[in-house]
PDB file of C-alpha atoms in Angstrom:
ATOM      1  CA  MET T   1       0.000   0.000   0.000  1.00  0.00           C
ATOM      2  CA  ALA T   2       1.164   3.505  -0.712  1.00  0.00           C
ATOM      3  CA  ILE T   3       1.875   5.904   2.095  1.00  0.00           C
ATOM      4  CA  ARG T   4      -0.610   8.759   1.818  1.00  0.00           C
ATOM      5  CA  LYS T   5       1.058  11.032   4.284  1.00  0.00           C
ATOM      6  CA  THR T   6       3.573  10.341   6.982  1.00  0.00           C
ATOM      7  CA  SER T   7       3.714  12.525  10.023  1.00  0.00           C
ATOM      8  CA  ALA T   8       6.181  11.615  12.740  1.00  0.00           C
ATOM      9  CA  ILE T   9       4.686  13.098  15.852  1.00  0.00           C
ATOM     10  CA  ALA T  10       4.625  12.293  19.548  1.00  0.00           C
ATOM     11  CA  LEU T  11       1.253  11.396  20.990  1.00  0.00           C
ATOM     12  CA  THR T  12       0.300  13.728  23.833  1.00  0.00           C
ATOM     13  CA  GLY T  13      -3.449  13.276  24.088  1.00  0.00           C
ATOM     14  CA  ILE T  14      -6.698  12.362  22.430  1.00  0.00           C
ATOM     15  CA  THR T  15     -10.176  13.278  23.641  1.00  0.00           C
ATOM     16  CA  LEU T  16     -13.117  10.927  23.168  1.00  0.00           C
ATOM     17  CA  ALA T  17     -14.094  12.976  20.137  1.00  0.00           C
ATOM     18  CA  ALA T  18     -10.777  11.819  18.632  1.00  0.00           C
ATOM     19  CA  THR T  19      -9.350  15.308  18.431  1.00  0.00           C
ATOM     20  CA  SER T  20      -5.760  15.553  19.481  1.00  0.00           C
ATOM     21  CA  THR T  21      -2.925  17.629  20.746  1.00  0.00           C
ATOM     22  CA  PHE T  22      -0.121  15.871  18.893  1.00  0.00           C
ATOM     23  CA  ALA T  23       3.235  17.625  19.012  1.00  0.00           C
ATOM     24  CA  LEU T  24       6.821  17.286  17.810  1.00  0.00           C
ATOM     25  CA  ALA T  25       5.877  17.327  14.128  1.00  0.00           C
ATOM     26  CA  GLN T  26       8.484  17.856  11.491  1.00  0.00           C
ATOM     27  CA  GLN T  27       5.738  17.552   8.906  1.00  0.00           C
ATOM     28  CA  LYS T  28       2.178  18.759   9.150  1.00  0.00           C
ATOM     29  CA  PRO T  29       0.160  16.526  11.548  1.00  0.00           C
ATOM     30  CA  GLU T  30      -3.049  14.898  10.460  1.00  0.00           C
ATOM     31  CA  GLY T  31      -5.193  16.740  13.015  1.00  0.00           C
ATOM     32  CA  LEU T  32      -7.539  13.806  13.627  1.00  0.00           C
ATOM     33  CA  TYR T  33      -6.706  10.340  14.842  1.00  0.00           C
ATOM     34  CA  SER T  34      -8.967   7.345  15.230  1.00  0.00           C
ATOM     35  CA  ALA T  35      -8.770   5.690  18.651  1.00  0.00           C
ATOM     36  CA  ASP T  36     -10.395   2.608  17.132  1.00  0.00           C
ATOM     37  CA  GLN T  37      -7.643   2.368  14.523  1.00  0.00           C
ATOM     38  CA  LEU T  38      -4.925   3.015  17.118  1.00  0.00           C
ATOM     39  CA  MET T  39      -6.100  -0.041  19.027  1.00  0.00           C
ATOM     40  CA  ASP T  40      -4.153  -3.104  17.916  1.00  0.00           C
ATOM     41  CA  ALA T  41      -1.784  -0.975  15.809  1.00  0.00           C
ATOM     42  CA  ASP T  42       1.702  -2.465  15.673  1.00  0.00           C
ATOM     43  CA  VAL T  43       4.334  -0.814  17.850  1.00  0.00           C
ATOM     44  CA  TYR T  44       7.931  -0.875  16.632  1.00  0.00           C
ATOM     45  CA  ALA T  45      11.097  -0.287  18.604  1.00  0.00           C
ATOM     46  CA  GLN T  46      13.060   2.720  17.429  1.00  0.00           C
ATOM     47  CA  GLY T  47      15.283   1.741  14.495  1.00  0.00           C
ATOM     48  CA  SER T  48      13.648  -1.668  14.045  1.00  0.00           C
ATOM     49  CA  ASP T  49      11.308  -3.111  11.439  1.00  0.00           C
ATOM     50  CA  LYS T  50      10.256  -5.857  13.845  1.00  0.00           C
ATOM     51  CA  PRO T  51       7.233  -5.018  16.031  1.00  0.00           C
ATOM     52  CA  VAL T  52       7.641  -5.301  19.796  1.00  0.00           C
ATOM     53  CA  GLY T  53       3.889  -5.579  20.219  1.00  0.00           C
ATOM     54  CA  GLU T  54       0.664  -3.691  19.688  1.00  0.00           C
ATOM     55  CA  VAL T  55      -1.520  -1.101  21.401  1.00  0.00           C
ATOM     56  CA  ASP T  56      -3.727  -3.115  23.719  1.00  0.00           C
ATOM     57  CA  ASP T  57      -5.380  -0.359  25.748  1.00  0.00           C
ATOM     58  CA  VAL T  58      -5.569   3.396  26.161  1.00  0.00           C
ATOM     59  CA  ILE T  59      -5.751   4.798  29.701  1.00  0.00           C
ATOM     60  CA  LEU T  60      -7.675   8.075  30.015  1.00  0.00           C
ATOM     61  CA  ASP T  61      -7.656  10.553  32.900  1.00  0.00           C
ATOM     62  CA  ASN T  62     -10.607  12.523  34.345  1.00  0.00           C
ATOM     63  CA  ASN T  63     -10.338  15.037  31.490  1.00  0.00           C
ATOM     64  CA  MET T  64     -10.693  12.208  28.969  1.00  0.00           C
ATOM     65  CA  THR T  65      -7.187  12.778  27.628  1.00  0.00           C
ATOM     66  CA  ILE T  66      -4.668  10.003  27.223  1.00  0.00           C
ATOM     67  CA  LYS T  67      -2.608   9.310  30.316  1.00  0.00           C
ATOM     68  CA  SER T  68      -0.917   6.143  29.049  1.00  0.00           C
ATOM     69  CA  PHE T  69      -0.909   3.484  26.377  1.00  0.00           C
ATOM     70  CA  VAL T  70      -0.706  -0.194  27.198  1.00  0.00           C
ATOM     71  CA  ILE T  71       1.602  -2.029  24.821  1.00  0.00           C
ATOM     72  CA  GLU T  72       1.040  -5.776  24.735  1.00  0.00           C
ATOM     73  CA  THR T  73       4.339  -7.333  23.750  1.00  0.00           C
ATOM     74  CA  GLU T  74       5.127 -10.406  21.821  1.00  0.00           C
ATOM     75  CA  ASN T  75       7.988 -12.673  22.694  1.00  0.00           C
ATOM     76  CA  ASN T  76      10.355 -10.436  20.714  1.00  0.00           C
ATOM     77  CA  PHE T  77      13.342  -8.809  22.394  1.00  0.00           C
ATOM     78  CA  GLY T  78      12.917 -11.171  25.368  1.00  0.00           C
ATOM     79  CA  LEU T  79       9.775  -9.371  26.604  1.00  0.00           C
ATOM     80  CA  ASP T  80       7.881 -12.584  27.497  1.00  0.00           C
ATOM     81  CA  GLY T  81       4.524 -11.340  26.207  1.00  0.00           C
ATOM     82  CA  LYS T  82       3.987  -8.888  29.105  1.00  0.00           C
ATOM     83  CA  SER T  83       2.025  -5.663  28.745  1.00  0.00           C
ATOM     84  CA  TYR T  84       3.809  -2.407  29.553  1.00  0.00           C
ATOM     85  CA  VAL T  85       2.543   1.082  30.381  1.00  0.00           C
ATOM     86  CA  VAL T  86       3.997   3.748  28.100  1.00  0.00           C
ATOM     87  CA  SER T  87       3.422   7.492  28.352  1.00  0.00           C
ATOM     88  CA  PRO T  88       2.213   9.244  25.185  1.00  0.00           C
ATOM     89  CA  ASP T  89       5.429  11.240  24.817  1.00  0.00           C
ATOM     90  CA  GLN T  90       7.362   7.990  24.387  1.00  0.00           C
ATOM     91  CA  LEU T  91       5.529   7.139  21.156  1.00  0.00           C
ATOM     92  CA  SER T  92       5.287   8.572  17.669  1.00  0.00           C
ATOM     93  CA  VAL T  93       2.753   7.733  14.987  1.00  0.00           C
ATOM     94  CA  GLU T  94       2.868   7.558  11.212  1.00  0.00           C
ATOM     95  CA  THR T  95      -0.423   7.785   9.375  1.00  0.00           C
ATOM     96  CA  MET T  96      -0.669   5.546   6.342  1.00  0.00           C
ATOM     97  CA  GLN T  97      -3.393   5.208   3.754  1.00  0.00           C
ATOM     98  CA  GLY T  98      -6.085   2.752   4.673  1.00  0.00           C
ATOM     99  CA  GLU T  99      -8.918   1.396   2.563  1.00  0.00           C
ATOM    100  CA  LYS T 100     -11.148   4.307   3.653  1.00  0.00           C
ATOM    101  CA  ALA T 101     -10.387   7.796   4.910  1.00  0.00           C
ATOM    102  CA  THR T 102     -12.203   6.908   8.138  1.00  0.00           C
ATOM    103  CA  GLU T 103      -9.998   3.831   8.589  1.00  0.00           C
ATOM    104  CA  PRO T 104      -6.406   5.061   8.465  1.00  0.00           C
ATOM    105  CA  ARG T 105      -3.579   2.702   9.312  1.00  0.00           C
ATOM    106  CA  TYR T 106      -0.982   3.693  11.887  1.00  0.00           C
ATOM    107  CA  ARG T 107       2.574   2.641  12.488  1.00  0.00           C
ATOM    108  CA  ILE T 108       3.558   3.494  16.055  1.00  0.00           C
ATOM    109  CA  THR T 109       7.184   3.788  17.083  1.00  0.00           C
ATOM    110  CA  LEU T 110       8.468   3.517  20.638  1.00  0.00           C
ATOM    111  CA  MET T 111      11.139   6.147  21.269  1.00  0.00           C
ATOM    112  CA  ALA T 112      13.407   3.481  22.750  1.00  0.00           C
ATOM    113  CA  ASP T 113      14.781   0.107  21.820  1.00  0.00           C
ATOM    114  CA  GLY T 114      12.903  -3.094  22.574  1.00  0.00           C
ATOM    115  CA  LYS T 115      14.997  -4.023  25.623  1.00  0.00           C
ATOM    116  CA  THR T 116      14.338  -0.615  27.223  1.00  0.00           C
ATOM    117  CA  LEU T 117      10.603  -1.376  27.123  1.00  0.00           C
ATOM    118  CA  SER T 118      11.179  -4.067  29.780  1.00  0.00           C
ATOM    119  CA  SER T 119      12.107  -1.264  32.241  1.00  0.00           C
ATOM    120  CA  TYR T 120       8.662   0.369  31.845  1.00  0.00           C
ATOM    121  CA  PRO T 121       5.916  -0.386  34.395  1.00  0.00           C
ATOM    122  CA  VAL T 122       4.150  -3.705  33.830  1.00  0.00           C
ATOM    123  CA  TYR T 123       0.411  -3.320  33.294  1.00  0.00           C
ATOM    124  CA  ASN T 124      -1.297  -5.362  36.010  1.00  0.00           C
ATOM    125  CA  ASP T 125      -3.652  -4.964  38.976  1.00  0.00           C
ATOM    126  CA  SER T 126      -0.863  -3.638  41.178  1.00  0.00           C
ATOM    127  CA  TRP T 127      -0.022  -0.862  38.681  1.00  0.00           C
ATOM    128  CA  TRP T 128      -3.712  -0.029  38.237  1.00  0.00           C
ATOM    129  CA  ASN T 129      -4.437   0.182  41.974  1.00  0.00           C
ATOM    130  CA  SER T 130      -1.305   2.221  42.686  1.00  0.00           C
ATOM    131  CA  THR T 131      -1.967   4.661  39.825  1.00  0.00           C
ATOM    132  CA  GLN T 132      -5.620   5.035  40.755  1.00  0.00           C
ATOM    133  CA  SER T 133      -4.653   5.712  44.383  1.00  0.00           C
ATOM    134  CA  GLN T 134      -2.093   8.333  43.280  1.00  0.00           C
ATOM    135  CA  ALA T 135      -4.693  10.020  41.072  1.00  0.00           C
ATOM    136  CA  ALA T 136      -7.213  10.061  43.943  1.00  0.00           C
ATOM    137  CA  ASP T 137      -4.593  11.524  46.304  1.00  0.00           C
ATOM    138  CA  ALA T 138      -3.672  14.198  43.766  1.00  0.00           C
ATOM    139  CA  TRP T 139      -7.372  15.061  43.359  1.00  0.00           C
ATOM    140  CA  ASP T 140      -7.823  15.312  47.152  1.00  0.00           C
ATOM    141  CA  GLN T 141      -4.758  17.555  47.434  1.00  0.00           C
ATOM    142  CA  THR T 142      -6.102  19.765  44.646  1.00  0.00           C
ATOM    143  CA  LYS T 143      -9.470  20.058  46.402  1.00  0.00           C
ATOM    144  CA  GLN T 144      -7.778  20.842  49.739  1.00  0.00           C
ATOM    145  CA  SER T 145      -5.519  23.451  48.138  1.00  0.00           C
ATOM    146  CA  ALA T 146      -8.481  25.080  46.417  1.00  0.00           C
ATOM    147  CA  SER T 147     -10.488  25.051  49.646  1.00  0.00           C
ATOM    148  CA  SER T 148      -7.562  26.461  51.620  1.00  0.00           C
ATOM    149  CA  ALA T 149      -6.982  29.193  49.044  1.00  0.00           C
ATOM    150  CA  TRP T 150     -10.682  30.064  49.112  1.00  0.00           C
ATOM    151  CA  THR T 151     -10.652  30.237  52.923  1.00  0.00           C
ATOM    152  CA  ARG T 152      -7.588  32.526  52.887  1.00  0.00           C
ATOM    153  CA  ILE T 153      -9.189  34.803  50.273  1.00  0.00           C
ATOM    154  CA  LYS T 154     -12.490  34.872  52.155  1.00  0.00           C
ATOM    155  CA  ASP T 155     -10.786  35.608  55.500  1.00  0.00           C
ATOM    156  CA  GLY T 156      -8.583  38.266  53.927  1.00  0.00           C
ATOM    157  CA  THR T 157     -11.582  39.916  52.289  1.00  0.00           C
ATOM    158  CA  THR T 158     -13.549  39.827  55.553  1.00  0.00           C
ATOM    159  CA  ASP T 159     -10.605  41.417  57.406  1.00  0.00           C
ATOM    160  CA  LEU T 160     -10.312  44.100  54.735  1.00  0.00           C
ATOM    161  CA  ILE T 161     -14.035  44.859  54.930  1.00  0.00           C
ATOM    162  CA  ASP T 162     -13.892  45.007  58.746  1.00  0.00           C
ATOM    163  CA  ASP T 163     -10.850  47.314  58.629  1.00  0.00           C
ATOM    164  CA  THR T 164     -12.608  49.559  56.105  1.00  0.00           C
ATOM    165  CA  ARG T 165     -15.742  49.693  58.257  1.00  0.00           C
ATOM    166  CA  ASP T 166     -13.651  50.545  61.321  1.00  0.00           C
ATOM    167  CA  ALA T 167     -11.827  53.278  59.431  1.00  0.00           C
ATOM    168  CA  ILE T 168     -15.080  54.741  58.159  1.00  0.00           C
ATOM    169  CA  SER T 169     -16.698  54.454  61.571  1.00  0.00           C
ATOM    170  CA  GLY T 170     -13.624  55.916  63.278  1.00  0.00           C
ATOM    171  CA  GLY T 171     -13.523  58.703  60.736  1.00  0.00           C
ATOM    172  CA  ALA T 172     -17.198  59.441  61.305  1.00  0.00           C
ATOM    173  CA  ASP T 173     -16.641  59.520  65.082  1.00  0.00           C
ATOM    174  CA  GLU T 174     -13.734  61.933  64.662  1.00  0.00           C
ATOM    175  CA  THR T 175     -15.807  64.102  62.322  1.00  0.00           C
ATOM    176  CA  GLY T 176     -18.674  64.067  64.827  1.00  0.00           C
ATOM    177  CA  ASP T 177     -16.306  64.985  67.685  1.00  0.00           C
ATOM    178  CA  ALA T 178     -14.815  67.808  65.624  1.00  0.00           C
ATOM    179  CA  ALA T 179     -18.290  69.115  64.794  1.00  0.00           C
ATOM    180  CA  ASP T 180     -19.285  68.960  68.484  1.00  0.00           C
ATOM    181  CA  ASN T 181     -16.089  70.805  69.453  1.00  0.00           C
ATOM    182  CA  ALA T 182     -16.711  73.454  66.803  1.00  0.00           C
ATOM    183  CA  ALA T 183     -20.311  73.877  67.991  1.00  0.00           C
ATOM    184  CA  ASP T 184     -19.131  74.223  71.620  1.00  0.00           C
ATOM    185  CA  LYS T 185     -16.569  76.839  70.624  1.00  0.00           C
ATOM    186  CA  THR T 186     -19.179  78.733  68.642  1.00  0.00           C
ATOM    187  CA  GLU T 187     -21.593  78.629  71.561  1.00  0.00           C
ATOM    188  CA  ASN T 188     -18.846  79.775  74.001  1.00  0.00           C
ATOM    189  CA  ALA T 189     -17.851  82.577  71.669  1.00  0.00           C
ATOM    190  CA  ALA T 190     -21.486  83.677  71.372  1.00  0.00           C
ATOM    191  CA  GLU T 191     -21.860  83.683  75.179  1.00  0.00           C
ATOM    192  CA  ASP T 192     -18.634  85.663  75.583  1.00  0.00           C
ATOM    193  CA  ALA T 193     -19.819  88.153  73.014  1.00  0.00           C
ATOM    194  CA  SER T 194     -23.168  88.645  74.767  1.00  0.00           C
ATOM    195  CA  ASN T 195     -21.483  89.224  78.125  1.00  0.00           C
TER     196      ASN T 195
END
């Protein structure tokens, strides 16, 4: 099959609508990528024409952007058929002509050699639970930080309002005292003048 357009770009995120924020393009990126077509696409080690595996899963975060790809390996490069978690910035994609425009073919390249993939986290229940716990902790910290910032802003605003009220009230008291003093002096002067 002929290559329609090749764009070597690092995957940094795809929303459910299949729009993307692909970066690191030396050529113009496609602009749209099919998550369905990315699934099961062959993944090649950098500088190799032998696939190390294929995209088995895509892990999304709360914003529905890609957090990680799961690469299911074959027994190549001594990887024992394990699945590894790879961040989007460790992969690049080439778009090739498929039978239909809506069914492009992708060649995905790991920005490392096949043996390096074995140092990536293994995709299993332990990884999932740990990552989910970290994400929940990060969310709790974000909520606490936002709540703390709101409390500080609210308290600071309340203090500022109270200080302003006190200044206005104090100023009004001083103005009232000055007016009373002026009235007393005027009254005393009038009494002195009549005597």
